[in-house]
N, CA, C and O atoms as a DFTB+ gen file, in Angstrom:
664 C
 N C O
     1  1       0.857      -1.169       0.000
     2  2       0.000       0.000       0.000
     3  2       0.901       1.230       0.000
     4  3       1.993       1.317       0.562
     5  1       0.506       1.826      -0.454
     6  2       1.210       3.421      -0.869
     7  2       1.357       4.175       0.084
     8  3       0.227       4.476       0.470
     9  1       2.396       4.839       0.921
    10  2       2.793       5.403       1.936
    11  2       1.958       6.593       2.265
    12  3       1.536       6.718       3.415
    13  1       1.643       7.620       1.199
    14  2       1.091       8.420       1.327
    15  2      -0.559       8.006       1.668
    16  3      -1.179       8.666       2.502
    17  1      -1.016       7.185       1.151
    18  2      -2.278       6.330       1.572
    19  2      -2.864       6.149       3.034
    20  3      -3.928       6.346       3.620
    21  1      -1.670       5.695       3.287
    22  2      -1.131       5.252       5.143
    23  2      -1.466       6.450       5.666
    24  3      -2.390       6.822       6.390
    25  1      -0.435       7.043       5.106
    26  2      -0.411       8.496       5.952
    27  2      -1.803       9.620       6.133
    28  3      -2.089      10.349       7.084
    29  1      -2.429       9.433       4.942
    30  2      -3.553       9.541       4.657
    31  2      -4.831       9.376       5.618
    32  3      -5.513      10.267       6.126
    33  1      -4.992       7.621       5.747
    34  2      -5.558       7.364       6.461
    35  2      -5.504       7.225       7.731
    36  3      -6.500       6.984       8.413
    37  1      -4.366       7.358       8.179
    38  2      -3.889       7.688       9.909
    39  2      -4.245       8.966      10.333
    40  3      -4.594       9.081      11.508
    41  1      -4.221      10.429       9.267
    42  2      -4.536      11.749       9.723
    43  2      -5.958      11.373      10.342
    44  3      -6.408      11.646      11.455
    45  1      -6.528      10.669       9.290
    46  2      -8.209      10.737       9.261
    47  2      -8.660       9.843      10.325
    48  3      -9.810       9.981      10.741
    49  1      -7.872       8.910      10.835
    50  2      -8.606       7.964      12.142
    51  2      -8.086       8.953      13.187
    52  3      -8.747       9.213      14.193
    53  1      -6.958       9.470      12.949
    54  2      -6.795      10.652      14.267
    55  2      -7.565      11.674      14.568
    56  3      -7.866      11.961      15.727
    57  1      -8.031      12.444      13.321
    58  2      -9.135      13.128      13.308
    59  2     -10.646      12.726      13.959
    60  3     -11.595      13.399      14.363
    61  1     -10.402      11.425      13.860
    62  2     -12.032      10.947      14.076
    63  2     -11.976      11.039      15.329
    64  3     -12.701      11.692      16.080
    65  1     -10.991      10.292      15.594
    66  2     -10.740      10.129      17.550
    67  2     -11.155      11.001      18.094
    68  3     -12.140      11.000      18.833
    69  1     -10.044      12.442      17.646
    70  2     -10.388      13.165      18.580
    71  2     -11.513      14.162      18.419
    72  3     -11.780      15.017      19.264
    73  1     -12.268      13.961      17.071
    74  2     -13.644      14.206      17.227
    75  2     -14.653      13.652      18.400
    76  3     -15.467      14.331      19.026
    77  1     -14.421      12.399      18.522
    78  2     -15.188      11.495      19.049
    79  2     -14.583      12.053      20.811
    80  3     -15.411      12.321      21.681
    81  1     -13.584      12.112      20.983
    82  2     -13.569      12.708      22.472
    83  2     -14.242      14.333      22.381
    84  3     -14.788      14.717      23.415
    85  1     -14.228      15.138      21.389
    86  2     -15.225      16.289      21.797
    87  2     -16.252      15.887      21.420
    88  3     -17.076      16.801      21.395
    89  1     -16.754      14.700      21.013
    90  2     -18.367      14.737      21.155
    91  2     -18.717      13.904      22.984
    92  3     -19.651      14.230      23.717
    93  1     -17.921      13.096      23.219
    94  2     -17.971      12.388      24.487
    95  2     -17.784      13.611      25.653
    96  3     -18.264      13.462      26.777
    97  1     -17.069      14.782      25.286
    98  2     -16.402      14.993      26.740
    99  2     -17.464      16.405      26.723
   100  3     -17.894      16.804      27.805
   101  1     -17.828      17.077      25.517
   102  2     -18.765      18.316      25.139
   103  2     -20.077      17.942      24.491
   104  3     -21.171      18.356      24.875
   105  1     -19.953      17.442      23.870
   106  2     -21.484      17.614      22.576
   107  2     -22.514      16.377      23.139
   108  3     -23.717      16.597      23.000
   109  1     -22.221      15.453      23.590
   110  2     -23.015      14.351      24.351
   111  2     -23.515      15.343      25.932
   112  3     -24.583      15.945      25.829
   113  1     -22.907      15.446      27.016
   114  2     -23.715      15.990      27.916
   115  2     -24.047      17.013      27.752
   116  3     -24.949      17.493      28.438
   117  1     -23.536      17.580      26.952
   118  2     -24.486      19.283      26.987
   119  2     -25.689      18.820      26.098
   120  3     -26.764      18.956      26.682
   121  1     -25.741      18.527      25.372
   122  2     -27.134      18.060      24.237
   123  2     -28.062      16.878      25.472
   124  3     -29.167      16.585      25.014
   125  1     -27.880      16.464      26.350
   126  2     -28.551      15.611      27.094
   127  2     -29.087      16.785      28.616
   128  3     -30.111      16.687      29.292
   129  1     -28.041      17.735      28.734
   130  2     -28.282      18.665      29.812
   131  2     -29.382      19.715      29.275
   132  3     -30.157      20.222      30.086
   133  1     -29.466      20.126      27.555
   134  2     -30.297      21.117      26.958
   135  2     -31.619      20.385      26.972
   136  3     -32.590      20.930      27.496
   137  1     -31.713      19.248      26.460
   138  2     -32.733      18.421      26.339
   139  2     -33.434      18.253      27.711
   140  3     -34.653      18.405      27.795
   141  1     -32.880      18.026      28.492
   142  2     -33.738      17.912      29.732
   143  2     -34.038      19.487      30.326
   144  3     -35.021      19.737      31.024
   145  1     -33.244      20.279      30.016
   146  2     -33.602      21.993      30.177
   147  2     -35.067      22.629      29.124
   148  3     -35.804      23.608      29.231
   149  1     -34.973      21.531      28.170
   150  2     -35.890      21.957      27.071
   151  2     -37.137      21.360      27.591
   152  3     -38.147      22.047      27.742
   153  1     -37.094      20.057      27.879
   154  2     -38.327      19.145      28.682
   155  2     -37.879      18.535      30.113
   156  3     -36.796      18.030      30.409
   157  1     -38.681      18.670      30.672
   158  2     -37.848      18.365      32.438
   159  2     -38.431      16.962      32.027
   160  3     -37.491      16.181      32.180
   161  1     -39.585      16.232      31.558
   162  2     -39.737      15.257      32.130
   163  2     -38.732      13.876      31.453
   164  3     -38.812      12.697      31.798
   165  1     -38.029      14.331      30.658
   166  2     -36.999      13.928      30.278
   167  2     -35.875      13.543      31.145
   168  3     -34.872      13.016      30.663
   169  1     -35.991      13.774      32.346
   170  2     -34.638      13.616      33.232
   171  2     -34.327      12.498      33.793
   172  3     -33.182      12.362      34.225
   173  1     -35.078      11.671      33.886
   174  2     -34.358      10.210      34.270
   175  2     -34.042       9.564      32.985
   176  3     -33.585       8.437      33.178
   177  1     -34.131       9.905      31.651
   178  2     -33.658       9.313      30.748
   179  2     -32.334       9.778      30.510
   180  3     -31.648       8.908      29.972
   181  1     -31.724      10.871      30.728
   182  2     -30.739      11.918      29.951
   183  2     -29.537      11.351      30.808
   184  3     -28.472      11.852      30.449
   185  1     -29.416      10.452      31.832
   186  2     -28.058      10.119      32.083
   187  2     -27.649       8.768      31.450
   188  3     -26.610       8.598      30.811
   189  1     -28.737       7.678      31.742
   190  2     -28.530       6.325      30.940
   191  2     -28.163       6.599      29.172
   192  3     -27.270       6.068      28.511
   193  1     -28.956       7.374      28.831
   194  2     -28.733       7.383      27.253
   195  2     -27.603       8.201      26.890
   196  3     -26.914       7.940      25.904
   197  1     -27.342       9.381      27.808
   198  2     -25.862       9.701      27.409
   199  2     -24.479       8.975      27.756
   200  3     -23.373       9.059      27.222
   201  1     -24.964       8.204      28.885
   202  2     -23.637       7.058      28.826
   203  2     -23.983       6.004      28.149
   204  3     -23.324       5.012      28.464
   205  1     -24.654       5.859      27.454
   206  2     -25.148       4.856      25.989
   207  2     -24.120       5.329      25.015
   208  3     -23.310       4.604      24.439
   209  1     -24.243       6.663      24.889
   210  2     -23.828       7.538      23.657
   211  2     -22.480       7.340      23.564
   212  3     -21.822       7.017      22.575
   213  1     -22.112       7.571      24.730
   214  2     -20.676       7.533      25.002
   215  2     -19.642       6.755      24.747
   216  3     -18.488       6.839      24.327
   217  1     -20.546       5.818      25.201
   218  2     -19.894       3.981      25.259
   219  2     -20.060       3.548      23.802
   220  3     -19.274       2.760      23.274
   221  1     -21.085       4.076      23.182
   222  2     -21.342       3.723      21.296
   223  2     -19.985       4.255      20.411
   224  3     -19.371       3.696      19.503
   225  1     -19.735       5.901      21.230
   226  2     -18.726       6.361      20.553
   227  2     -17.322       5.618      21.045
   228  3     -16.444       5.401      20.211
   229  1     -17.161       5.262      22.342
   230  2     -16.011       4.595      22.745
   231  2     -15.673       3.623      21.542
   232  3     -14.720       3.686      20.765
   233  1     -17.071       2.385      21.613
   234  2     -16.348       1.600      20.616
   235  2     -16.399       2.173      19.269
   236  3     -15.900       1.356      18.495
   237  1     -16.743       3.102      18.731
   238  2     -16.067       3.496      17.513
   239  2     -14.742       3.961      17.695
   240  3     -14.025       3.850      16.701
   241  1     -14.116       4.569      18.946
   242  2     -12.290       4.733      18.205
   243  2     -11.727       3.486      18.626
   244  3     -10.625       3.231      18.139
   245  1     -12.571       2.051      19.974
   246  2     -11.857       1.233      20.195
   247  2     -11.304       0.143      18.532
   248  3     -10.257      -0.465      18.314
   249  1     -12.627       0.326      17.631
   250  2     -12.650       0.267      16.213
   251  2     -11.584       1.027      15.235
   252  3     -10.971       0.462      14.329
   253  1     -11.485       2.250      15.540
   254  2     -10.360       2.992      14.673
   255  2      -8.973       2.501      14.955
   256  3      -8.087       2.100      14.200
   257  1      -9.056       2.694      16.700
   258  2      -7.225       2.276      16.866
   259  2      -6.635       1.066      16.356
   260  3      -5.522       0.899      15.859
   261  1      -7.808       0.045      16.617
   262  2      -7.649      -1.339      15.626
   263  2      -7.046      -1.488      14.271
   264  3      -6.135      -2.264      13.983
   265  1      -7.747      -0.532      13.348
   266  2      -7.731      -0.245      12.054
   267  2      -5.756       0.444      12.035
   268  3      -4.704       0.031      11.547
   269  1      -6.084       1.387      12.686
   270  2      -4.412       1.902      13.041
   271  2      -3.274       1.094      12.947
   272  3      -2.254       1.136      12.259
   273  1      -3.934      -0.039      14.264
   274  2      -2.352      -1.040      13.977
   275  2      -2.541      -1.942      12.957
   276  3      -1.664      -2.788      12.778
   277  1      -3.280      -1.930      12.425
   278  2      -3.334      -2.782      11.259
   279  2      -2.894      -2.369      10.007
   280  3      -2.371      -3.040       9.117
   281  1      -3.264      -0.766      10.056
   282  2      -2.381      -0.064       9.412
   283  2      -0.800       0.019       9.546
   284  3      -0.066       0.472       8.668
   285  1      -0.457      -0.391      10.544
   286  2       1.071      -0.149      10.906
   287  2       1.455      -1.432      10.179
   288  3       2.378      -1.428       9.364
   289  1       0.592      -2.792      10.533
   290  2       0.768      -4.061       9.943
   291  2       1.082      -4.150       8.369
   292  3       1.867      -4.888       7.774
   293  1       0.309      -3.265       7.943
   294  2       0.124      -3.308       6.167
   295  2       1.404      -2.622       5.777
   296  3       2.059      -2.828       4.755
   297  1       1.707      -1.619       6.928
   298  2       3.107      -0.761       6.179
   299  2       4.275      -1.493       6.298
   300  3       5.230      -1.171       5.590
   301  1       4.433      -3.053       7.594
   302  2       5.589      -3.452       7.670
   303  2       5.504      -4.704       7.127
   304  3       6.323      -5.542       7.502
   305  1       4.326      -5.120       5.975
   306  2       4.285      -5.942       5.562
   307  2       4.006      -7.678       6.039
   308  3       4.287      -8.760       5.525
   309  1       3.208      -7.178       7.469
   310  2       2.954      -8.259       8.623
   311  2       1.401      -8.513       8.564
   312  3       0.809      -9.192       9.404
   313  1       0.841      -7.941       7.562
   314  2      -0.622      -8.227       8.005
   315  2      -1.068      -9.838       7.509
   316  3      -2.177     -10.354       7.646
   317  1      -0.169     -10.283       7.058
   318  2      -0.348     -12.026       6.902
   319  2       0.191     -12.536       7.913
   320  3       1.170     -13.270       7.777
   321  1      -0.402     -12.219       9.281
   322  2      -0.077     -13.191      10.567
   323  2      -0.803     -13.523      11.556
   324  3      -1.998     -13.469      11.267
   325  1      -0.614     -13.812      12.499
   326  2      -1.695     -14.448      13.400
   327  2      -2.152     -13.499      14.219
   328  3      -3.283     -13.458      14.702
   329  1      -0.654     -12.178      14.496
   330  2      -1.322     -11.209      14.941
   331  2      -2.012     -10.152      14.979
   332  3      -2.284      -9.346      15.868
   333  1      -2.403     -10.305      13.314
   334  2      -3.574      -9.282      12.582
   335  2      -4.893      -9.745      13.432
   336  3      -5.683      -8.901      13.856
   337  1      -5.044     -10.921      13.615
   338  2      -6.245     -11.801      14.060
   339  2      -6.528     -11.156      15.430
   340  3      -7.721     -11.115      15.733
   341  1      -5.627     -10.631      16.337
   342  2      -6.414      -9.855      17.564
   343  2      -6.913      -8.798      17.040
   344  3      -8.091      -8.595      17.331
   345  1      -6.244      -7.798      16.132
   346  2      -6.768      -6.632      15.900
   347  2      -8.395      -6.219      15.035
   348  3      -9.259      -5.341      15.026
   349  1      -7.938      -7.971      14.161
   350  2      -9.622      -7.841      13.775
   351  2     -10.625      -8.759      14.684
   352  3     -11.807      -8.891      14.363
   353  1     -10.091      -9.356      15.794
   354  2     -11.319      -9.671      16.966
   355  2     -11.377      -8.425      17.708
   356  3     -12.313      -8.251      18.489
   357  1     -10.390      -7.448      17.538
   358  2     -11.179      -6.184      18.494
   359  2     -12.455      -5.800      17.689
   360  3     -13.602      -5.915      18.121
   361  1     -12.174      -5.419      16.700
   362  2     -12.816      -4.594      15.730
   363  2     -13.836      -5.107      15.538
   364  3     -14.829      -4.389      15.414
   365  1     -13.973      -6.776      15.429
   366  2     -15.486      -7.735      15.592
   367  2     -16.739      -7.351      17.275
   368  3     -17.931      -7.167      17.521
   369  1     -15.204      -7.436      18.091
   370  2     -15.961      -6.974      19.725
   371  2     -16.301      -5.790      19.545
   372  3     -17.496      -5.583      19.758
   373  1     -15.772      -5.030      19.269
   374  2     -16.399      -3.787      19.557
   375  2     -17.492      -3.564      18.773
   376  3     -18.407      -3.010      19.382
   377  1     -17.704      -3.810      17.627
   378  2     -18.717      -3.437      16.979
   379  2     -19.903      -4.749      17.764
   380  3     -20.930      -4.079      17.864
   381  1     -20.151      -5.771      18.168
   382  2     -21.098      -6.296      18.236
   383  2     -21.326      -5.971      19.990
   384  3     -22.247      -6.569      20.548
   385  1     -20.606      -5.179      20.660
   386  2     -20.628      -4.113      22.498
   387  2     -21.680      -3.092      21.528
   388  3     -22.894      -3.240      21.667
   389  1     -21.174      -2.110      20.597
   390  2     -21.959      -1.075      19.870
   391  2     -23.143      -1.278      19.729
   392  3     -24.062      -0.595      20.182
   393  1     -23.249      -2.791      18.717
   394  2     -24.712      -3.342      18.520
   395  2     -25.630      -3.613      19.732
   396  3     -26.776      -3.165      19.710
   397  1     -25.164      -4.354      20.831
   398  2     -25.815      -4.912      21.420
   399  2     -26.067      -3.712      22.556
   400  3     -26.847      -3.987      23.469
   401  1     -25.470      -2.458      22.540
   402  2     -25.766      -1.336      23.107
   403  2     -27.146      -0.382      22.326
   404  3     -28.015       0.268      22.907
   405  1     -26.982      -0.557      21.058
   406  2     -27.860       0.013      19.793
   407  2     -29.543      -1.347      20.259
   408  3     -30.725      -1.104      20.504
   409  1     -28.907      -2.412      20.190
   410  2     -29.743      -3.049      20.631
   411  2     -31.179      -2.568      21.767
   412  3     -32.386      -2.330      21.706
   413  1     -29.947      -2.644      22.850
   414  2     -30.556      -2.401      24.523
   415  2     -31.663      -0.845      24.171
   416  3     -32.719      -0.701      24.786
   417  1     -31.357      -0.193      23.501
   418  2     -31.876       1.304      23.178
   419  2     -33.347       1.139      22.619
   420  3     -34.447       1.540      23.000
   421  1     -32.843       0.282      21.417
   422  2     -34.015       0.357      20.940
   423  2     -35.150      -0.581      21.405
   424  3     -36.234      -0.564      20.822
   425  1     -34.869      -1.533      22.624
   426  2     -35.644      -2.506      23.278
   427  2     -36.007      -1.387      24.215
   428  3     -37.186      -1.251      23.890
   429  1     -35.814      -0.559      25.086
   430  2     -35.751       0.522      25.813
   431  2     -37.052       1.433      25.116
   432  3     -38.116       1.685      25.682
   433  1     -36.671       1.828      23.794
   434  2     -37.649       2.503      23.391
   435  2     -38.651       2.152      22.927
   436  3     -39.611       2.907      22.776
   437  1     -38.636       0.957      22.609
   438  2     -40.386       0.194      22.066
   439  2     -40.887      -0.262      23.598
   440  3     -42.084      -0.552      23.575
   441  1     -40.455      -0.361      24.540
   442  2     -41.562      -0.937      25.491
   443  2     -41.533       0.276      26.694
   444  3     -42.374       0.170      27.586
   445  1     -40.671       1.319      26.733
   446  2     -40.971       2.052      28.027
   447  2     -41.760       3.203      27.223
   448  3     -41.933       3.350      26.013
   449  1     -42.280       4.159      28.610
   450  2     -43.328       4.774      28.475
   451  2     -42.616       6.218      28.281
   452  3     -42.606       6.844      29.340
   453  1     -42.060       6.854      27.273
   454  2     -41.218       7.890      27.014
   455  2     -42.035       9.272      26.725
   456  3     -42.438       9.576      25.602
   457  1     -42.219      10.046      27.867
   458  2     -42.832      11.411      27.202
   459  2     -42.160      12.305      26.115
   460  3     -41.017      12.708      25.902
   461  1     -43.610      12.461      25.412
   462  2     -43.013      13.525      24.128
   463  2     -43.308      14.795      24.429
   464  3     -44.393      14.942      24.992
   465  1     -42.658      15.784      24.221
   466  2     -42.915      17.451      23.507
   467  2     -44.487      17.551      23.233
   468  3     -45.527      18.015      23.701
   469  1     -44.122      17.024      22.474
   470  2     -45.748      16.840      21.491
   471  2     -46.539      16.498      21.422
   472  3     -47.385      16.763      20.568
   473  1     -46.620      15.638      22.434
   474  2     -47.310      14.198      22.613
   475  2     -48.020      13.778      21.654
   476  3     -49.215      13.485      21.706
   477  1     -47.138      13.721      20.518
   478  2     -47.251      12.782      19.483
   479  2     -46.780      11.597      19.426
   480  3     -47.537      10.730      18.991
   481  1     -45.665      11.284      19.764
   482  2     -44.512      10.189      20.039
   483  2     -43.842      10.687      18.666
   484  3     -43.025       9.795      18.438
   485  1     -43.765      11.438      17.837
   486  2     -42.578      10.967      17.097
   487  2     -41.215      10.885      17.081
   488  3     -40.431      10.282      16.347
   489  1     -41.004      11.976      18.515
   490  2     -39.542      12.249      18.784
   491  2     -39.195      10.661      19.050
   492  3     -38.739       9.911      18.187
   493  1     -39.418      10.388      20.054
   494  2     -39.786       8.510      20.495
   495  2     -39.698       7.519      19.042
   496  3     -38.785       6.698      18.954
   497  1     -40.469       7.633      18.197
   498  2     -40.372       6.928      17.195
   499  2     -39.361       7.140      16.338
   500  3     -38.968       6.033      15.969
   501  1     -38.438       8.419      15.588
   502  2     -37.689       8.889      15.531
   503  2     -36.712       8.305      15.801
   504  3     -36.022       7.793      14.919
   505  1     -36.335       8.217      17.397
   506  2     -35.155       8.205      18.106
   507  2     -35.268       6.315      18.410
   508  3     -34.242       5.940      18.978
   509  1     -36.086       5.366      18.194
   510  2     -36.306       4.335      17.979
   511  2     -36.034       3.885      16.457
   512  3     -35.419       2.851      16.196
   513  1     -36.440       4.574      15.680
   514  2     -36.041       4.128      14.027
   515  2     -34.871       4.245      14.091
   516  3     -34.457       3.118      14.364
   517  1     -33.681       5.214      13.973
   518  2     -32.321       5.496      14.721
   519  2     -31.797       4.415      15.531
   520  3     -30.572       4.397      15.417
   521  1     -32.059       3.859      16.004
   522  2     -31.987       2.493      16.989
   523  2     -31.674       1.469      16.321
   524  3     -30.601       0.869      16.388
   525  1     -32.757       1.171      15.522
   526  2     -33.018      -0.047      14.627
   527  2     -32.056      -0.071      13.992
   528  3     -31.291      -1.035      13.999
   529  1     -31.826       1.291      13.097
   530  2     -31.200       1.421      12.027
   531  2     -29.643       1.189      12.483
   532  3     -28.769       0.734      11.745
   533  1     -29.486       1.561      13.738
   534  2     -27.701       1.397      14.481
   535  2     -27.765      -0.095      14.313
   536  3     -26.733      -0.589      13.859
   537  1     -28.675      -0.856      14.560
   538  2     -28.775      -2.104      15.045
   539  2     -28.617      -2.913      13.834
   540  3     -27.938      -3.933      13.952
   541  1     -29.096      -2.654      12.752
   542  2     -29.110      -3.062      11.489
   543  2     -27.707      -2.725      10.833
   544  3     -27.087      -3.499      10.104
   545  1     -27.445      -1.908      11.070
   546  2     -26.269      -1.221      10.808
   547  2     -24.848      -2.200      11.011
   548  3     -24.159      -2.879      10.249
   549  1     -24.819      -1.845      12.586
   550  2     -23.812      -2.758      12.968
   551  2     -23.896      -4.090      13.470
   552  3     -22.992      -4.371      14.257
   553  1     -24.982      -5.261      13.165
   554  2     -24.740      -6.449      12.512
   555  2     -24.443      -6.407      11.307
   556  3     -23.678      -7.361      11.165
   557  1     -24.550      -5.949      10.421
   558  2     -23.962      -6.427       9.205
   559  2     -22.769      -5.699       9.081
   560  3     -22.205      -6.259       8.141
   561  1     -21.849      -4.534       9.573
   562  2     -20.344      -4.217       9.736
   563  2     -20.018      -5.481      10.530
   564  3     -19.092      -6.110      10.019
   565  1     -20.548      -6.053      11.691
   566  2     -19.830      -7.140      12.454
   567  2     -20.053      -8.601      11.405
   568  3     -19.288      -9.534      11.649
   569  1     -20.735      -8.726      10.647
   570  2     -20.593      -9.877       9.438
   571  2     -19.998      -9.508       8.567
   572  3     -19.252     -10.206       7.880
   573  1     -20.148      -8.694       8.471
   574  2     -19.065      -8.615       6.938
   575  2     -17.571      -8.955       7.707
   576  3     -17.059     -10.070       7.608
   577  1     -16.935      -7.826       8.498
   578  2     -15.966      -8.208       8.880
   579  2     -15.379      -9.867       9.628
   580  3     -14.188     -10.128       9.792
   581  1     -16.309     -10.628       9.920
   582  2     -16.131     -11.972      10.357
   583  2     -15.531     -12.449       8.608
   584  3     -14.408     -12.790       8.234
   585  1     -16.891     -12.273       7.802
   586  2     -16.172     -12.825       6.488
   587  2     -14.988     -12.003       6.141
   588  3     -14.340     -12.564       5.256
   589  1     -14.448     -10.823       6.536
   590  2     -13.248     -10.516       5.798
   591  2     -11.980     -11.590       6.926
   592  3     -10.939     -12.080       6.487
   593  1     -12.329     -11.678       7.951
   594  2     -11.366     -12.702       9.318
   595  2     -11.358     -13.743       8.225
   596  3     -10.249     -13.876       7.707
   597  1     -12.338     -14.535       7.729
   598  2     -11.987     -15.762       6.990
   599  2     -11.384     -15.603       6.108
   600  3     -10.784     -16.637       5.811
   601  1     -11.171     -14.714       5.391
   602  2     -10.366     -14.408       4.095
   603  2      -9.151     -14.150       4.041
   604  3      -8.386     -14.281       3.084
   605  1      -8.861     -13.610       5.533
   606  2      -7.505     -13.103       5.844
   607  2      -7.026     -14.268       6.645
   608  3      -5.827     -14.342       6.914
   609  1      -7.870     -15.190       7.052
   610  2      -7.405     -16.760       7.550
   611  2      -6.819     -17.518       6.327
   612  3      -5.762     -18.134       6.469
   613  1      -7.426     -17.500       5.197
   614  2      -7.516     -18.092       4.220
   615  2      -5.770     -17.392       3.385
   616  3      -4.841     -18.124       3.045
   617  1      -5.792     -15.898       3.254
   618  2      -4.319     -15.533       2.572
   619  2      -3.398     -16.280       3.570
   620  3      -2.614     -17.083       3.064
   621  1      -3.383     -16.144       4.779
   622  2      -2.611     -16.262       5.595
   623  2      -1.821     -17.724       5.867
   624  3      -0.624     -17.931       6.064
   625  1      -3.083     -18.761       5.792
   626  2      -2.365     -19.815       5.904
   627  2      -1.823     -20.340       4.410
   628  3      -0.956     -21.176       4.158
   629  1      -2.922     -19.280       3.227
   630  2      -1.645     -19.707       1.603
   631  2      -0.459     -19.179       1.558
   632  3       0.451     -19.498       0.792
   633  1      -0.446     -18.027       2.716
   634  2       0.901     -17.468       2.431
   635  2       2.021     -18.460       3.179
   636  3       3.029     -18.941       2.661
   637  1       1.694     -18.572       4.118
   638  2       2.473     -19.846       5.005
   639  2       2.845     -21.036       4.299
   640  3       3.931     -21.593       4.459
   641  1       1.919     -21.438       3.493
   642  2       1.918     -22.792       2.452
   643  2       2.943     -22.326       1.328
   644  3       3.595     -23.091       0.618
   645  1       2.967     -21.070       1.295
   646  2       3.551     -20.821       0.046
   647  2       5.195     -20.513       0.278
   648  3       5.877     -20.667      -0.735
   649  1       5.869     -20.115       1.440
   650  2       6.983     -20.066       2.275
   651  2       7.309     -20.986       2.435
   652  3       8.467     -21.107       2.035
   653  1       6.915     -21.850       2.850
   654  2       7.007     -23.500       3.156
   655  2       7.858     -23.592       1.562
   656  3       8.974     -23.129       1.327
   657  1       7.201     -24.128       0.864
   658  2       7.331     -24.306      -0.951
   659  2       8.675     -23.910      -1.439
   660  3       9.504     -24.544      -2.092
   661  1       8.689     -22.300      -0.799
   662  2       9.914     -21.472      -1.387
   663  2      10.936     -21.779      -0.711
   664  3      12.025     -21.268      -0.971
């Protein structure tokens, strides 16, 4: 892979990171502190769901840093080894902690009794479709990536077969 590529994509997982800590450390409790300033009866929801939020965004950089050393792997020409295989079982865990957090939310929001603004429910329905859609979302990032684990099982032990040979 092309150095500048690397380099490329390392600015941009760094970038994300530390996006993701100003949305964790600023933009998550203040948007959960306005929201309950905007509707009080909102307030026993606004701490569970912002440490939902939090923990969703956690495993997205526990996901990036993964990607990182794997990136380091691809630049030293090691990503045909056994120890690529932890970095893509992080990247499998974390995304199916995400899901099964995306999960818990949207089980949360179809059966509890959530006041609306409006008392329409759509904020509720809304913020439940959003749910689903995380949920839908990241099972199929956590399958796909299982099938990319087999594939990279699969170079790995031809590359081994093929060393052997040489």
């Amino acid at each position: 892979m092309h150095r500048l590529l690397i380099t490329a994509l390392r600015a941009g997982i760094a970038a994300a990171v530390l996006l993701g800590l100003f949305g964790q450390i600023v933009v998550i409790p203040t948007t959960a502190s306005d929201e309950v300033d905007r509707f009080p009866p909102y307030e026993p929801f606004a701490v569970p769901y912002a440490t939902v939020a939090i923990l969703g965004v956690a495993c997205v950089q526990v996901v990036l840093c993964a990607v990182w050393m794997l990136l380091d792997m691809v630049e030293r020409d090691a990503v045909f080894s056994r120890r690529a295989f932890r970095w893509v079982d992080t990247v499998i865990g974390a995304t199916v902690v995400a899901t099964l957090l995306a999960f818990g939310v949207a089980v949360h929001l179809a059966v509890a009794e959530i006041p609306s603004p409006d008392d329409d429910g759509m904020q509720v329905l809304g913020a439940l479709g959003a749910a689903v859609a995380c949920v839908g979302v990241g099972a199929a990032f956590a399958m796909l990536v299982v099938v990319m684990r087999g594939l990279l099982g699969k170079a790995t032990a031809l590359r081994s077969e093929l060393a052997e040979v040489v």
